[in-house]
Coordinates of C-alpha atoms in Angstrom, one line a residue:
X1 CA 0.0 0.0 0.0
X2 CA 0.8 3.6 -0.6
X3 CA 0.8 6.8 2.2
X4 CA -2.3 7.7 0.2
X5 CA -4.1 4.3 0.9
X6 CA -2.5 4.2 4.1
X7 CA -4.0 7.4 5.2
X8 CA -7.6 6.3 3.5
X9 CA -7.5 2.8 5.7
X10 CA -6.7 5.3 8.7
X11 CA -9.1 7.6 8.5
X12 CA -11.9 5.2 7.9
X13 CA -11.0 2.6 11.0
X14 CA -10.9 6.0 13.0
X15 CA -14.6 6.8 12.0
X16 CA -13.5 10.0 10.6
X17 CA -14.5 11.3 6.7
X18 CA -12.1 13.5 4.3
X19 CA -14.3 16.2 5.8
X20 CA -14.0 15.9 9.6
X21 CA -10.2 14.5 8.9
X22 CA -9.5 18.0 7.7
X23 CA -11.1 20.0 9.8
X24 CA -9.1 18.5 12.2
X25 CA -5.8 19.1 10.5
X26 CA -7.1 22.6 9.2
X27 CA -6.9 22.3 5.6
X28 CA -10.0 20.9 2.7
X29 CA -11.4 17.9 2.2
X30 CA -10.0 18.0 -1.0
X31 CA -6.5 18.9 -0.2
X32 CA -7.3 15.3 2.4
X33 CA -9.1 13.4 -0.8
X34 CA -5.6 14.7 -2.7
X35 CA -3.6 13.0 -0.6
X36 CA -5.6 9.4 -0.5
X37 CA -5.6 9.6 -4.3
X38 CA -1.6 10.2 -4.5
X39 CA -1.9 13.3 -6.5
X40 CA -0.5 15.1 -4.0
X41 CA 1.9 13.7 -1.2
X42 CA 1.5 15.5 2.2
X43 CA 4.7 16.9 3.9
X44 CA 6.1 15.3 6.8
X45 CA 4.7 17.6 9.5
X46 CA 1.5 16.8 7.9
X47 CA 1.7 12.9 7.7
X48 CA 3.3 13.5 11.4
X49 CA -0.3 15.6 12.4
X50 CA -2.5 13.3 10.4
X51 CA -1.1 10.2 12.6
X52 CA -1.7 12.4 16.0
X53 CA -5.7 13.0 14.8
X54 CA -5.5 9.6 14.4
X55 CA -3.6 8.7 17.4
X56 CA -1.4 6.2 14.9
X57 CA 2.1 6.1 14.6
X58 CA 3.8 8.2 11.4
X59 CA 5.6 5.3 9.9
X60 CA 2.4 3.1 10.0
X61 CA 1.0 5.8 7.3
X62 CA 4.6 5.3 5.2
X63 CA 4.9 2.9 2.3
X64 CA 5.2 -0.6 3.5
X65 CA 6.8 -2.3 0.9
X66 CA 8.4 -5.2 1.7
X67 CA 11.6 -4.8 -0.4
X68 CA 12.1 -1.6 2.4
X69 CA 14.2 -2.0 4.6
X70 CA 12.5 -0.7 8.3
X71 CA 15.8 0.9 9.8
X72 CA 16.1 2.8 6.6
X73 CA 12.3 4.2 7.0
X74 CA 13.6 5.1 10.5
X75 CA 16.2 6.6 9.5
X76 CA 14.8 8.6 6.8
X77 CA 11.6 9.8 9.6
X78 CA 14.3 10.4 12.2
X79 CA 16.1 13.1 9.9
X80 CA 12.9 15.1 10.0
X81 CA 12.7 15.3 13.5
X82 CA 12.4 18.5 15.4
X83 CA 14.7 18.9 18.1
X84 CA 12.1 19.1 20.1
X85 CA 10.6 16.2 18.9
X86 CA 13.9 14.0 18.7
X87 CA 13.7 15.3 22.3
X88 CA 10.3 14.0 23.4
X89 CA 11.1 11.0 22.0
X90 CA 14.1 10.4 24.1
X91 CA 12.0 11.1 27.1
X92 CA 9.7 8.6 25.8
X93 CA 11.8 5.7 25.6
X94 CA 13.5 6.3 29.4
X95 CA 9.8 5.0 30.3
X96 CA 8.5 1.8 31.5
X97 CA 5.4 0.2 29.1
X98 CA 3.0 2.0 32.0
X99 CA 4.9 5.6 31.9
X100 CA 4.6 5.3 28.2
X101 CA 0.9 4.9 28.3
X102 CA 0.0 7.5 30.8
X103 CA 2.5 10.0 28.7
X104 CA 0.3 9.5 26.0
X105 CA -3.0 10.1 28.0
X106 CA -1.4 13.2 29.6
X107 CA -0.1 14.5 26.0
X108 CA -3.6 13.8 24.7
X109 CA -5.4 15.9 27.5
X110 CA -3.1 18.9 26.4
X111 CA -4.2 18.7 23.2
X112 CA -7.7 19.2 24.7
X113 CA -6.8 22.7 26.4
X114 CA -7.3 25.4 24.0
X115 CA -4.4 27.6 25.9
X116 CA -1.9 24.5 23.8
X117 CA -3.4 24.3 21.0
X118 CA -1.8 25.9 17.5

């Protein structure tokens, strides 16, 4: 499968259409519908905010072809890190399988407060 079939599986396991998927991500249904029909491929900030909405990792929305080698496609996601993000994921890994899962829950209630959000 492609990113853009990828992101089409996603979006319809998370209940969500091209409509409420962009609303969401603040752009058009059309600029989502773009991306699902591979005429346009989404940056990696965006494939990186379309896996938060739908609380799925950014490499599961990648091309998984077998021939591709998964430390490359790590390697090549970890080059457009942030900082920042390189970062939070370094905090992320020092947890425990529990820590990890009540990060996420306490990341996810941030989201929710309008004083964090972009």
């Amino acid at each position: 499968m492609d990113i853009g079939e990828n992101i089409r599986r996603a979006r319809k396991n998370a209940g969500l259409t091209q409509k409420e998927l962009g609303e969401k991500l603040g752009i058009s249904a059309a600029a989502v519908g773009q991306f699902e029909k591979k005429n346009s491929n989404p940056h990696n900030s965006t494939v990186q905010k379309i896996a938060a909405v739908l609380e799925i990792s950014p490499l599961s929305l990648y091309d998984q072809e077998p021939s591709q080698n998964m430390l490359q496609r790590a390697h090549t996601y970890a080059e457009h890190l942030s900082s920042q993000e390189a970062r939070l994921l370094a905090y992320f890994h020092m947890l425990n399988s529990t820590g990890q899962q009540e990060c996420l829950k306490r990341m996810k209630e941030l989201t929710q407060l309008a004083e964090y959000q972009k």
